[in-house]
C-alpha angles and dihedrals in degrees: 000000000000090000088052090052090051092050092049090048089057089055099048117188098011097075104027095128090053092047091051089052092048092050091051091051091050089051090054091048094050091046090054088052091051094248093131099163091055090044090053092054092051093048090048092051091047092050092048090054093046090051088056092051104040138039119263111282095018110161093236088071090060099078095051092045090049093053090045090054092047091052090050091052092049089050090053092245093137094159091061094039088056088058096045103046095056088056089055091046092053092050094046096044091053093047103036105021130242100290102051132122093240090053090049090053090056092048088051091057094043086054089052090055091048091050091049088055093044094246087144102168092052091044093051092051092051094044090051092051092048092046092056091057094041091053092048091051094040087234113177094226089073083087089059092048090053090048090052091047087053089054090047094053092045088054090050089049093053094046093061099029095114097033099047113009094176094055089042089059091049090054091047090052089053090049089055092048091051094051091047090054091046090052092047092055092044091051089059092055109031133059117259093253093049114136087225092060092046091053092050092047090051090048091052092050091049091055 
């Protein structure tokens, strides 16, 4: 990939779209390795090139912005992720419409940021909206939404445990139901020895 970048750099102008794509892919790779600062620089360079090539708000910017926001969330940079994901949402809503799978994916990640910051009401609303689309499209990540909703309701349970033990138990019961449903969907899609299944099974036992 680096050799490709060097080649494209030698032929400035002619291959800018390909260079933007290569930079985005490098950003994704470095984010997966946990090198978030390097990933950020590659995403930034890709976006700068795309802004030279396409009008503001063009849908092709969406994918790079989305992966940049995801990397920021993974890095724990929630303040920056909160700035990036709405940009993606604006691009995707204009291109795809409100009730589209790609829009739901963005809402899912905005919900993740909200949950990480304990903005539980906002997170639940966004997760619910994303889940409706994921279920309609039979999208596998509905298992992840249900897992996150389980985490959300467990948090709600713990927050009121001393103040309202009865309601706390109701929330905990919902957390268990969500993780059971998440596991059920995952069992239909992953092999029995999958690490994902083992994590969900451990989560259920812990509850």
